[in-house]
PDB file of C-alpha atoms in Angstrom:
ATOM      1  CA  UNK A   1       6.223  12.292   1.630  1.00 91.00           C
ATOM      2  CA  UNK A   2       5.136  13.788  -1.722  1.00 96.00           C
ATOM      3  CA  UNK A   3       3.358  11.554  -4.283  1.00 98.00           C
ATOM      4  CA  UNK A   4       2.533  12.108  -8.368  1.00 98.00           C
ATOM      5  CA  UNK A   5      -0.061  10.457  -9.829  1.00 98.00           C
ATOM      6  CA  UNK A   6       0.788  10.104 -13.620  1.00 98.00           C
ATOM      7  CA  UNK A   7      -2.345   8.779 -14.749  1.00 98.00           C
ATOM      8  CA  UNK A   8      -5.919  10.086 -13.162  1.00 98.00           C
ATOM      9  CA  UNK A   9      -8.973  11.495 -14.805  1.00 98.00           C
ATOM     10  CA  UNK A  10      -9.812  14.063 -12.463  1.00 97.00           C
ATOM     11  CA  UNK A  11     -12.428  15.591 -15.051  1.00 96.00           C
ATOM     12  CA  UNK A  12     -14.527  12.907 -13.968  1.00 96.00           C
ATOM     13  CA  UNK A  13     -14.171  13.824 -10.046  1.00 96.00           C
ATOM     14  CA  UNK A  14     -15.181  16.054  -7.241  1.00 93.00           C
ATOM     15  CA  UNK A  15     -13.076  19.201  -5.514  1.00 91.00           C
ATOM     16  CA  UNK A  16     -13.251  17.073  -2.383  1.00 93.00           C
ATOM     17  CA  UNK A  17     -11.728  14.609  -4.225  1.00 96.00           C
ATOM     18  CA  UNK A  18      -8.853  16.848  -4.888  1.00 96.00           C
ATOM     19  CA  UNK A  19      -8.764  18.382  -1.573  1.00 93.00           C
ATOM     20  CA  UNK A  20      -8.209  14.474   0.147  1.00 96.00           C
ATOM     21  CA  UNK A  21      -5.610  14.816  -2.167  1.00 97.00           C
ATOM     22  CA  UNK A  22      -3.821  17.065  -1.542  1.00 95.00           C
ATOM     23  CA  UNK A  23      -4.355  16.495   2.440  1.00 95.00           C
ATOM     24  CA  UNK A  24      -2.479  13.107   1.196  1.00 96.00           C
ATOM     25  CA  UNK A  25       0.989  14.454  -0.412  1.00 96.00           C
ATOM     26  CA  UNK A  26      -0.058  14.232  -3.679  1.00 97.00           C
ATOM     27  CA  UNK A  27       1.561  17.226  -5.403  1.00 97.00           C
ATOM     28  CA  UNK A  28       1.270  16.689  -9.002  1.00 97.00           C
ATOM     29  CA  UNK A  29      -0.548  15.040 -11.641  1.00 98.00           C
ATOM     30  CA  UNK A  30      -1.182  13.932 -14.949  1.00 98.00           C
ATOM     31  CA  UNK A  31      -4.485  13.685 -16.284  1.00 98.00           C
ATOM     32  CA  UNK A  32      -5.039  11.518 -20.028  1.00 98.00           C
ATOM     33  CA  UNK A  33      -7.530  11.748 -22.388  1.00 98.00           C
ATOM     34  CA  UNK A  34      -9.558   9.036 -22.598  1.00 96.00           C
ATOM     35  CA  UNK A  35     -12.830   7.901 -23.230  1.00 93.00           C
ATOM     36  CA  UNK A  36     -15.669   9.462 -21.353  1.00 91.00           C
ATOM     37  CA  UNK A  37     -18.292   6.682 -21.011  1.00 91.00           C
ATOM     38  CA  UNK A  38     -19.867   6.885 -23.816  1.00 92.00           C
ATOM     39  CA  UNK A  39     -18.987   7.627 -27.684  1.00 91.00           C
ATOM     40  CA  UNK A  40     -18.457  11.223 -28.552  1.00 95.00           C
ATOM     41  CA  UNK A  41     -20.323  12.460 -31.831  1.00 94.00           C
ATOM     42  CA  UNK A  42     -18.427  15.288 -33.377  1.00 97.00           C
ATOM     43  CA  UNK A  43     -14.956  16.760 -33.826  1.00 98.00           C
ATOM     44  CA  UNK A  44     -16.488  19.726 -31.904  1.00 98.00           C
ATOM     45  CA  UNK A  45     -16.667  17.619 -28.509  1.00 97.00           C
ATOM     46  CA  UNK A  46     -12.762  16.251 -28.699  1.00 98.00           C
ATOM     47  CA  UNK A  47     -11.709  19.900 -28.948  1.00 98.00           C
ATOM     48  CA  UNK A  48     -13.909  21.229 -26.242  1.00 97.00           C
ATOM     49  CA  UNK A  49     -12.742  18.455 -24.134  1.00 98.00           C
ATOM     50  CA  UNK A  50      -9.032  19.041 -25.066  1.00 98.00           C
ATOM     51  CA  UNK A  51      -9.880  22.500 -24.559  1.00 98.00           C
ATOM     52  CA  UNK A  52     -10.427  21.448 -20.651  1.00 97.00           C
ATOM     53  CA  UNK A  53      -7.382  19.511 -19.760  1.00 98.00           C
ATOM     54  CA  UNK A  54      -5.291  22.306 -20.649  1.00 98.00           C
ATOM     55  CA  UNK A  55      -7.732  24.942 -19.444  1.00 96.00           C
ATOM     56  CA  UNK A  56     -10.108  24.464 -16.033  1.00 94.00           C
ATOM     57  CA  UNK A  57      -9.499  21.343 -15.211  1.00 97.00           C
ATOM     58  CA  UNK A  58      -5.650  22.564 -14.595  1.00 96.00           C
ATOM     59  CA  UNK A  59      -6.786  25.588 -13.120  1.00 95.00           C
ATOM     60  CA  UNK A  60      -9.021  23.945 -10.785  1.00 95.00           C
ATOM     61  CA  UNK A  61      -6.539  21.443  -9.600  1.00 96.00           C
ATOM     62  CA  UNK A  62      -3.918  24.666  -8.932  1.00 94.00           C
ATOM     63  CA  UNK A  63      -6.766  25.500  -6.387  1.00 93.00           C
ATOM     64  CA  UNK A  64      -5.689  22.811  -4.355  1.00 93.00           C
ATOM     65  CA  UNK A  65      -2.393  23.011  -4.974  1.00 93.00           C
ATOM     66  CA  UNK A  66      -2.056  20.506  -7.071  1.00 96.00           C
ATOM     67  CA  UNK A  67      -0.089  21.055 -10.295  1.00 97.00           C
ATOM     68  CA  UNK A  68      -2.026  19.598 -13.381  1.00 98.00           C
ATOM     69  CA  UNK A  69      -0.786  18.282 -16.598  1.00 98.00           C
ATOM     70  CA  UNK A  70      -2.154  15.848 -19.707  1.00 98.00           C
ATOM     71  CA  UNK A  71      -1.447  13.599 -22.103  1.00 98.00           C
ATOM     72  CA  UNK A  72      -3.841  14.404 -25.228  1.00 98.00           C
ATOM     73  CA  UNK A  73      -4.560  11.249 -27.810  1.00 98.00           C
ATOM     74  CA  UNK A  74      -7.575  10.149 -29.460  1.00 98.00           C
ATOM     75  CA  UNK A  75      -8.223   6.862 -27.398  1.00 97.00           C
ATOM     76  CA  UNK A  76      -8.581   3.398 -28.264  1.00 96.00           C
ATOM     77  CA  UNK A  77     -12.091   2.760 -28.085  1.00 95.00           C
ATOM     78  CA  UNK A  78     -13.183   5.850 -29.971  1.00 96.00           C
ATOM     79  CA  UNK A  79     -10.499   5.455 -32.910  1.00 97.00           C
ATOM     80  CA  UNK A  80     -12.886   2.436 -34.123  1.00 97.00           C
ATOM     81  CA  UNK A  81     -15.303   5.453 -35.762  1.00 97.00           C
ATOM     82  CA  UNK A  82     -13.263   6.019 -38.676  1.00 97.00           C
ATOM     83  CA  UNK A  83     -14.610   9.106 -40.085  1.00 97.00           C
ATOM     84  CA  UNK A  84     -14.755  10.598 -36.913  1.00 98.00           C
ATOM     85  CA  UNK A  85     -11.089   9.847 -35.961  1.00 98.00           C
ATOM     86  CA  UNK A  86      -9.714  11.050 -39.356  1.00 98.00           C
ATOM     87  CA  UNK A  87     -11.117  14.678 -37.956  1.00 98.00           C
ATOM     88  CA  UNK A  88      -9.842  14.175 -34.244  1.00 98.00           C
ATOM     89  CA  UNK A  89      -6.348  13.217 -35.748  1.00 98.00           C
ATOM     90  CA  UNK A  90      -6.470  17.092 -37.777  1.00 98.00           C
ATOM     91  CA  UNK A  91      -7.186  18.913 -34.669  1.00 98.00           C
ATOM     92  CA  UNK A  92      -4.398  17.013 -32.255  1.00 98.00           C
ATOM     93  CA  UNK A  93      -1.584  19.272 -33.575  1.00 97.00           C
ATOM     94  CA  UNK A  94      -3.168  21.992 -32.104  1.00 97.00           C
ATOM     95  CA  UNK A  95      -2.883  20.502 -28.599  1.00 98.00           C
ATOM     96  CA  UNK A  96      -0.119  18.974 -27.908  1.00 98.00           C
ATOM     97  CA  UNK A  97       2.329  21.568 -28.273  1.00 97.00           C
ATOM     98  CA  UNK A  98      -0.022  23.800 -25.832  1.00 98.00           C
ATOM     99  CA  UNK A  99       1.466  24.525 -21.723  1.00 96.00           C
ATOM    100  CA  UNK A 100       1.124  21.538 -19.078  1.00 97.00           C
ATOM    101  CA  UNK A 101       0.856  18.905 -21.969  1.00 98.00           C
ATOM    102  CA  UNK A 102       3.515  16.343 -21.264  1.00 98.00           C
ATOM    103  CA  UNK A 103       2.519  13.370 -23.840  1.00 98.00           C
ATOM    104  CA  UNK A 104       0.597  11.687 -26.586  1.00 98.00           C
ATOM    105  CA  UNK A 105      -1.897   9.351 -24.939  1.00 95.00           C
ATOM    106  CA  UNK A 106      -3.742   7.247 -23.793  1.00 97.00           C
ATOM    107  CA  UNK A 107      -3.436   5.716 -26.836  1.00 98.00           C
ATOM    108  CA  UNK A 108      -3.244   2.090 -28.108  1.00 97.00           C
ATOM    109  CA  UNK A 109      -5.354  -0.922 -28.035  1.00 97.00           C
ATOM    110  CA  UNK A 110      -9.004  -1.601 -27.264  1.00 95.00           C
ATOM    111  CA  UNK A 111     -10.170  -4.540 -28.840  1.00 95.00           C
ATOM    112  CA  UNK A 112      -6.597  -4.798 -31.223  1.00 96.00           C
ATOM    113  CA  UNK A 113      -8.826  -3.662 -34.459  1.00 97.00           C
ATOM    114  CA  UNK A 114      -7.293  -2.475 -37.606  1.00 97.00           C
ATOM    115  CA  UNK A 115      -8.849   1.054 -37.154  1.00 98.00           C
ATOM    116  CA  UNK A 116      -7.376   0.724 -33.968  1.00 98.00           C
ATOM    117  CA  UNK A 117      -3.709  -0.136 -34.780  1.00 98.00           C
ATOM    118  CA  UNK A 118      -4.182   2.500 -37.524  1.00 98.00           C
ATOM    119  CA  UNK A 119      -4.801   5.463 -35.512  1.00 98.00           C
ATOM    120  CA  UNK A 120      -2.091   4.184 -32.568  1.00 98.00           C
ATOM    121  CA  UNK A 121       0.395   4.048 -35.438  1.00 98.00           C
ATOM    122  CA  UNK A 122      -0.368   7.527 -36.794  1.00 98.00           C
ATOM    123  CA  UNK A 123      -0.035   8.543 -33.165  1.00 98.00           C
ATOM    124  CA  UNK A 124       2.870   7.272 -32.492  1.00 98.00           C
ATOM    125  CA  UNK A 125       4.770   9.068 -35.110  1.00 98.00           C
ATOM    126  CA  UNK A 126       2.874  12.336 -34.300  1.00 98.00           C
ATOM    127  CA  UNK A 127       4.858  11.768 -30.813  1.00 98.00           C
ATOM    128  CA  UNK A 128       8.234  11.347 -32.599  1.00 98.00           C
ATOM    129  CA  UNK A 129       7.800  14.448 -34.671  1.00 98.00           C
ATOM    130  CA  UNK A 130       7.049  16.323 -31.349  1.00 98.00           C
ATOM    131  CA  UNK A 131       9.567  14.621 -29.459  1.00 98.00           C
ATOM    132  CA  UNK A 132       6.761  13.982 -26.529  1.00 98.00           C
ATOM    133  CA  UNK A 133       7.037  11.022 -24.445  1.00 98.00           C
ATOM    134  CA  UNK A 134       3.611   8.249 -25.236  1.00 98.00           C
ATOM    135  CA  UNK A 135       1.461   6.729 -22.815  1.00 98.00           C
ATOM    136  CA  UNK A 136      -0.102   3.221 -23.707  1.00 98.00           C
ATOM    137  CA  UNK A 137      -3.578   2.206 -22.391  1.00 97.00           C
ATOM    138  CA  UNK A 138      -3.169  -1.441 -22.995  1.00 95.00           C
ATOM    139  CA  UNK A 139      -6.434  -3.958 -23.524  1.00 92.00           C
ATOM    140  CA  UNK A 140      -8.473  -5.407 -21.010  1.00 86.00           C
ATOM    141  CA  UNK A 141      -8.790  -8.347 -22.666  1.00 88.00           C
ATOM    142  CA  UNK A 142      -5.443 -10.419 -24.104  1.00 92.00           C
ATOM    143  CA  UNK A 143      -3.524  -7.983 -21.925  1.00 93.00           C
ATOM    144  CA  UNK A 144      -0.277 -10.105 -22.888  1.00 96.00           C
ATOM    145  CA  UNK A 145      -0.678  -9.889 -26.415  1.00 96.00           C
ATOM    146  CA  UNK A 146      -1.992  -6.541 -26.574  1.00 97.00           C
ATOM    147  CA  UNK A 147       0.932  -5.310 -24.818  1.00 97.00           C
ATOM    148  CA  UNK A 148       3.582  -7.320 -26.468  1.00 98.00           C
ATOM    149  CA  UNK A 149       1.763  -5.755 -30.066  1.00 98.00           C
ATOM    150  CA  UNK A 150       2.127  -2.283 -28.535  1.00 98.00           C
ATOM    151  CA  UNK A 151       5.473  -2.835 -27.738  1.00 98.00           C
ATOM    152  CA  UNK A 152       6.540  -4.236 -31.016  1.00 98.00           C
ATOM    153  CA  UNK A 153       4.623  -1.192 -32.962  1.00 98.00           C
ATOM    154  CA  UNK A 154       6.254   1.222 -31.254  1.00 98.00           C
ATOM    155  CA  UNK A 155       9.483   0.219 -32.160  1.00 98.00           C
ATOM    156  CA  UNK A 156       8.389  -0.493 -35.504  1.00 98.00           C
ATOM    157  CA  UNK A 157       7.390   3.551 -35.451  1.00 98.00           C
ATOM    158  CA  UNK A 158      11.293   4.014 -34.511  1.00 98.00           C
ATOM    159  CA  UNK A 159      10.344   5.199 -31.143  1.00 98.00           C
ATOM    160  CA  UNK A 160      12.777   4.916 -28.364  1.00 98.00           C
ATOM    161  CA  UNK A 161      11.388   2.431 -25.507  1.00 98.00           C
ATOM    162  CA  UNK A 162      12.625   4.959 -22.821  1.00 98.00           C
ATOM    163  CA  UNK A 163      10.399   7.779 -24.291  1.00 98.00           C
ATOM    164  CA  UNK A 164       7.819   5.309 -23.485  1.00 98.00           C
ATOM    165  CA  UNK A 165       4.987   4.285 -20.709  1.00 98.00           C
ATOM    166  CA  UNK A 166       3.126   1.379 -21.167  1.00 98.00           C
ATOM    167  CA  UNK A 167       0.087   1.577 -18.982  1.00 97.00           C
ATOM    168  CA  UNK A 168      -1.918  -1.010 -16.768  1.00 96.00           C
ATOM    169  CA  UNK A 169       0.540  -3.784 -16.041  1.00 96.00           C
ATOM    170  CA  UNK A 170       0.535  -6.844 -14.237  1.00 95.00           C
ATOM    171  CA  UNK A 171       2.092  -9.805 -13.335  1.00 95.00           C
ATOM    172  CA  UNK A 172       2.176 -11.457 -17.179  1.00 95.00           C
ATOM    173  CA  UNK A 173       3.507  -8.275 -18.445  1.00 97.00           C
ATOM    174  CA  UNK A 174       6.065  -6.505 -16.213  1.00 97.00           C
ATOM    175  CA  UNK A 175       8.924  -8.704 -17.050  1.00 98.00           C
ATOM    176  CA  UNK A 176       9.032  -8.389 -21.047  1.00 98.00           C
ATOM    177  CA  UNK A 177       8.181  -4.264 -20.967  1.00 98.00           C
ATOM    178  CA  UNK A 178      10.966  -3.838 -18.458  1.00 98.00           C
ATOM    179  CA  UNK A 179      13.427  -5.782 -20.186  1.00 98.00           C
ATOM    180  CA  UNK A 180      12.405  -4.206 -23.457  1.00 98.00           C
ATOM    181  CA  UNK A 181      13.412  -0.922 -21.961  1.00 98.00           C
ATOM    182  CA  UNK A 182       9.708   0.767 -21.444  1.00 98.00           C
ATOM    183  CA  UNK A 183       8.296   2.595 -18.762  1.00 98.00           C
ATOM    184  CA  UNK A 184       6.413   0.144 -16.532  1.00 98.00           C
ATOM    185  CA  UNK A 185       2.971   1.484 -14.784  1.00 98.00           C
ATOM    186  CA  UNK A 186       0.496  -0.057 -12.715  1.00 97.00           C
ATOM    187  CA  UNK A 187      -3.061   1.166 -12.408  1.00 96.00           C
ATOM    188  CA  UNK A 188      -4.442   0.253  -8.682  1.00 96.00           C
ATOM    189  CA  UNK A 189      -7.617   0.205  -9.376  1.00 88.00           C
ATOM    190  CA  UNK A 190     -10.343  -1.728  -7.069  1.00 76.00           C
ATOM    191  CA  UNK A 191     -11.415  -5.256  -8.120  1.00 73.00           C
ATOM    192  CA  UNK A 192      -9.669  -5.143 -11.978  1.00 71.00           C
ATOM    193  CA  UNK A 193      -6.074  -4.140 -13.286  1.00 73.00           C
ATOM    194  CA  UNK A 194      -4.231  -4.269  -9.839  1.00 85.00           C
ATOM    195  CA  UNK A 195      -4.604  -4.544  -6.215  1.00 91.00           C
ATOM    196  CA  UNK A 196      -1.982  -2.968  -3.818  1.00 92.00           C
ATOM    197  CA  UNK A 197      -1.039  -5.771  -1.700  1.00 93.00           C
ATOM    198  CA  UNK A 198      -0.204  -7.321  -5.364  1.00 95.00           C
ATOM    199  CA  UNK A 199       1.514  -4.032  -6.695  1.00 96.00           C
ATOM    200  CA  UNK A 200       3.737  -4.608  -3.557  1.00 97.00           C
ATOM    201  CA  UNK A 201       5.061  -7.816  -4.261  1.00 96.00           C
ATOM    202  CA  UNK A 202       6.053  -6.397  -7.742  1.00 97.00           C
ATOM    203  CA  UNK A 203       8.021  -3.813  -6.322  1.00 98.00           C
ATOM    204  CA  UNK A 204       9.705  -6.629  -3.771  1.00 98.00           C
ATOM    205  CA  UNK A 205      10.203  -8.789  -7.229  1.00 97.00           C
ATOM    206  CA  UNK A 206      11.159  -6.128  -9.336  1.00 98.00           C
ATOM    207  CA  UNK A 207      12.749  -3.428  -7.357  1.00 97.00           C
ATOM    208  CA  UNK A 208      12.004   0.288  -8.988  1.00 98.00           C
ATOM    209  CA  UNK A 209      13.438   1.370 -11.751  1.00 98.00           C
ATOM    210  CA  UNK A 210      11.437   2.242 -14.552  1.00 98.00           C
ATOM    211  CA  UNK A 211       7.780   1.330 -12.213  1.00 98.00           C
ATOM    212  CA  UNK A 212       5.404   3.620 -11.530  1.00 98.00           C
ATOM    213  CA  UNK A 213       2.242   3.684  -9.714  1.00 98.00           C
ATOM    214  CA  UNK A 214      -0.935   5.386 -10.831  1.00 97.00           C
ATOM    215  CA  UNK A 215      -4.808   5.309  -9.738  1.00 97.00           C
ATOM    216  CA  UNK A 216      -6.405   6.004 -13.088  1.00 95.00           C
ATOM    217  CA  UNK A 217      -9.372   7.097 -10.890  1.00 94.00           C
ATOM    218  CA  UNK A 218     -12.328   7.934 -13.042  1.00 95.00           C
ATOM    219  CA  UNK A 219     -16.430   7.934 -13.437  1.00 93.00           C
ATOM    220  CA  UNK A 220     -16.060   4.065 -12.089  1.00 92.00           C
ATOM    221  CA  UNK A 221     -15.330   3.163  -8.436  1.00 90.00           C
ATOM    222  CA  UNK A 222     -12.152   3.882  -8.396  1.00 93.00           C
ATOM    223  CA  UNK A 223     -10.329   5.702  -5.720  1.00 95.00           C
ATOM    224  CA  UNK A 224      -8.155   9.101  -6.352  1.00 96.00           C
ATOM    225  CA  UNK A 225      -6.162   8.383  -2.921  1.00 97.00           C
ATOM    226  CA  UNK A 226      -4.453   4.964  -4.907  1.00 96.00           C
ATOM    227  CA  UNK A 227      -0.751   6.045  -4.831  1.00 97.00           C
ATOM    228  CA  UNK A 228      -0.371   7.620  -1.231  1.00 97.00           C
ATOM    229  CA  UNK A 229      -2.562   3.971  -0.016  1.00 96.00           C
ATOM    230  CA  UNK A 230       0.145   1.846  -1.714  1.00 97.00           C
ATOM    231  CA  UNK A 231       2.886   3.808  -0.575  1.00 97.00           C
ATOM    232  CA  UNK A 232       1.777   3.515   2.941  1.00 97.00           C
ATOM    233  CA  UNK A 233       1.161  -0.745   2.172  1.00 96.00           C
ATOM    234  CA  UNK A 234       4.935  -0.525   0.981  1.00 97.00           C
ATOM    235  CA  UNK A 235       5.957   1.428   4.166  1.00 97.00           C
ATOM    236  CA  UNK A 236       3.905  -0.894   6.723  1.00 97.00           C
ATOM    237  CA  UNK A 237       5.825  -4.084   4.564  1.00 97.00           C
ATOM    238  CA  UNK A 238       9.118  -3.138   4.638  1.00 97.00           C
ATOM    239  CA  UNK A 239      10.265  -1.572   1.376  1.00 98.00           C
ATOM    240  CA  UNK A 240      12.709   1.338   1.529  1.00 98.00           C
ATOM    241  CA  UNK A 241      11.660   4.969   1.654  1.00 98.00           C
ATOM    242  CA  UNK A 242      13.930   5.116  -1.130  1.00 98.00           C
ATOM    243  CA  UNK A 243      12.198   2.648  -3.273  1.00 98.00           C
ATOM    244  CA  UNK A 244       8.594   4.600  -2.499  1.00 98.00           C
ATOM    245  CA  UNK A 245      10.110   7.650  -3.778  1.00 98.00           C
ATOM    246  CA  UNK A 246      11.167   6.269  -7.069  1.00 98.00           C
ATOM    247  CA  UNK A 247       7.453   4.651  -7.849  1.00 98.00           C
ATOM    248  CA  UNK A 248       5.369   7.050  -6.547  1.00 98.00           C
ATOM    249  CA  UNK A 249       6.663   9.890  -7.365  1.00 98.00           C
ATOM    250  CA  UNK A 250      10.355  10.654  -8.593  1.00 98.00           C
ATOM    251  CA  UNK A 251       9.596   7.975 -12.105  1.00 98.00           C
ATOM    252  CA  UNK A 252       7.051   9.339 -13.408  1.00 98.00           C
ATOM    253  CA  UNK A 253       8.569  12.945 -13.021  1.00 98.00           C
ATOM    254  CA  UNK A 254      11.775  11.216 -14.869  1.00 98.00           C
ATOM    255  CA  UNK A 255       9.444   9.948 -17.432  1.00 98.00           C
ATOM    256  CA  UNK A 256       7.152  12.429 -18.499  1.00 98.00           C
ATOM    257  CA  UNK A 257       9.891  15.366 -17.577  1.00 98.00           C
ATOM    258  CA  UNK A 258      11.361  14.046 -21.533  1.00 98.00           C
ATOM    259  CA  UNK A 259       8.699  16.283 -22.591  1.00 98.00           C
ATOM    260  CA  UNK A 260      10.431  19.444 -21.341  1.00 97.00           C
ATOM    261  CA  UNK A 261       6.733  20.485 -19.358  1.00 96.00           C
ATOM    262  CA  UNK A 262       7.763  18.934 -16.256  1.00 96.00           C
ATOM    263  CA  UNK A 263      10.210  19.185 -14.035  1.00 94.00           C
ATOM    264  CA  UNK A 264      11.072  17.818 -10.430  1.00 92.00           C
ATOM    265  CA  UNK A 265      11.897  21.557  -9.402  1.00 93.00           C
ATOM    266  CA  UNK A 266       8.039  22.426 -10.052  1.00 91.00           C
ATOM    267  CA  UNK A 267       7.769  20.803  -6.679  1.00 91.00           C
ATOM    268  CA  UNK A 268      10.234  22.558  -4.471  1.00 84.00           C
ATOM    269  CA  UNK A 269       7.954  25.058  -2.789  1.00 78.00           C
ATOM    270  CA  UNK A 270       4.493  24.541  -1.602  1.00 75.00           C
ATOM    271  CA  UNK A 271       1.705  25.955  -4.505  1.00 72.00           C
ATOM    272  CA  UNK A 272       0.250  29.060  -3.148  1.00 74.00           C
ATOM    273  CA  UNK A 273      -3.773  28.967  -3.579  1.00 79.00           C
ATOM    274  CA  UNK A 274      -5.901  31.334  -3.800  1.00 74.00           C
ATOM    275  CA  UNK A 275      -9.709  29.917  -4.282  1.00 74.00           C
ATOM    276  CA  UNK A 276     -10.828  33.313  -5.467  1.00 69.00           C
ATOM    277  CA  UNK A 277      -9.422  33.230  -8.681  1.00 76.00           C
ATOM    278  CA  UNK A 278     -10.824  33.379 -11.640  1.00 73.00           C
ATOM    279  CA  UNK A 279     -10.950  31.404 -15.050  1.00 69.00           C
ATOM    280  CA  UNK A 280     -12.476  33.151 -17.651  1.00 67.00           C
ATOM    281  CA  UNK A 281     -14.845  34.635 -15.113  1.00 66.00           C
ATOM    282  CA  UNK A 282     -15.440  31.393 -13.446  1.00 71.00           C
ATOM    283  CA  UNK A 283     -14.787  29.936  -9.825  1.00 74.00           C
ATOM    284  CA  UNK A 284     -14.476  26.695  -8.164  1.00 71.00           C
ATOM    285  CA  UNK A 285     -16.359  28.746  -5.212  1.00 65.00           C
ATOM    286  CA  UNK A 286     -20.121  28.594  -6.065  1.00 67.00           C
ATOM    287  CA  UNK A 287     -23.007  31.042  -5.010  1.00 63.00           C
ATOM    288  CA  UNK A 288     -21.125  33.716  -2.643  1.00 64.00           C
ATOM    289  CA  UNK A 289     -18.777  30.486  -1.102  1.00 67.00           C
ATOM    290  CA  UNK A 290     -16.051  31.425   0.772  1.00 65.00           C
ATOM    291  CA  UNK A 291     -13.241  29.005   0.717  1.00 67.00           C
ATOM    292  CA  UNK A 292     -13.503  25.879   2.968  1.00 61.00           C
ATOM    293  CA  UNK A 293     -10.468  26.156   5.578  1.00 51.00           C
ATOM    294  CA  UNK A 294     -12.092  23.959   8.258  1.00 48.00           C
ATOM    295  CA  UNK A 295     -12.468  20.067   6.200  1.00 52.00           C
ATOM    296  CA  UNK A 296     -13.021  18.533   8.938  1.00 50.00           C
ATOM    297  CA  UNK A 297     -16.296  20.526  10.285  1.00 42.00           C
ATOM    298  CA  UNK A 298     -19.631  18.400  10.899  1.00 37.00           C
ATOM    299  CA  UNK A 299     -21.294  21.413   9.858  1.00 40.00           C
ATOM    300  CA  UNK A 300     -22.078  22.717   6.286  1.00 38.00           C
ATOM    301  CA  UNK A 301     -22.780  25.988   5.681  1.00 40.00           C
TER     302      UNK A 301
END
């Protein structure tokens, strides 16, 4: 079975991270902006960052085989440094119209500040004029409300629900952003947002349509292999191949294909690698490597 993971921050992990990926299914991916830990100080570090998910970072992931795309946003947290944000919002044109991005995100809410709601706003209609499908990072904290006020903004910004995908679910929110019409995806991520055994009984509640499932693995524990583990939970309790399909992997496609950078025949043939490629003179092979065929060797050479 092949699996997508719409929402993982693969800057922040390891080759063998990607390489137990792609040992998993996992074909494709789609890797957000967000914040990276701690705040960022100039303009000069969102563009050099930028400059990553649309350059390595996707060429590394082709050499696993493992097609990479983004969603580029200023995020929540950072877009309470007003001066700073006014420059990040100048240089996000240049971005998002660039190969392999699919979206405007994560954006949204943090702590539902003013700065905040200002900068999701301006986002927002940045997506319209592109005609790029959004994806919402909604709070930690008054997850309910915060999502309902994402919700409502959006629609307020004149953007169609369908175009989209409001982030980090759970129980309290699925209903209302699935009968609003959005795009409704669950983070499994260990000990906060979701577990799987719970994302299961969603899916048995809820059926499929318009649910995804992401990992949102990042410098926290988190765990990369989130989506192929819950599809195998949904397997061993009963739901439908079928049903798998649609939330691990043929949704998200759907959802961020609206952007016209993604499309389900991108996955029809298996992704030749080569690991001695370059990128602007650079390798994922370090030191005179040679590329690791055997994984499962006890010995490292």
């Amino acid at each position: 079975m092949k699996f997508f993971d719409p929402h993982i921050h693969m800057t922040s992990r390891t080759t063998d991270d990607y390489q137990a990926m792609a040992d998993a299914g996992v074909v494709g991916i789609i890797e957000p902006a967000f914040w990276l830990g701690q705040p960022r100080t100039g303009v000069a570090t969102f563009q050099d960052y930028y400059s990553s998910l649309v350059g390595w970072e996707r060429f590394r992931s082709s050499q696993f085989g493992i097609k990479h795309y983004c969603t580029i946003g200023l995020n929540s947290r950072e877009a309470n440094n007003e001066a700073l944000a006014e420059q990040v919002m100048e240089i996000l044109p240049l971005f998002i119209y660039k190969e392999g991005v699919v979206g405007v995100g994560e954006i949204g809410f943090d702590d539902q500040t003013k700065a905040e709601e200002k900068y999701y706003r301006l986002q927002l209609l940045l997506a319209k004029e592109a005609s790029l499908p959004v994806q919402i990072h909604t709070p930690h904290r008054d997850k309910k409300q915060g999502t309902q006020r994402s919700m409502d903004i959006a629609i307020d910004c004149g953007l169609d629900p369908g175009m989209v995908i409001v982030d980090h679910n759970n129980e309290e929110t699925v209903q209302e952003v699935l009968e609003r019409g959005f795009w409704a995806a669950f983070t499994i991520y260990p000990f906060t947002k979701m577990g799987n055994e719970r994302m299961v009984e969603v899916v048995k509640k809820y059926g499929a349509e318009r649910i995804m499932v992401n990992s949102a693995a990042d410098w926290g524990i988190s765990d990369p292999l989130a989506v192929p583990k819950t599809a195998a939970l949904m397997k061993q309790s009963g739901i439908s191949d079928d049903i798998i399909h649609l939330v691990t992997y043929k949704n998200a496609i759907a959802a961020f294909g609206q952007s016209g950078q993604l499309h389900e025949t991108d996955f029809s043939t298996t992704q030749q690698v080569d690991q001695s490629l370059k990128f602007q003179g650079n390798t994922i092979l370090r030191g005179g490597q040679q590329p690791r065929i055997n994984k499962d060797s006890l010995i490292i050479r």
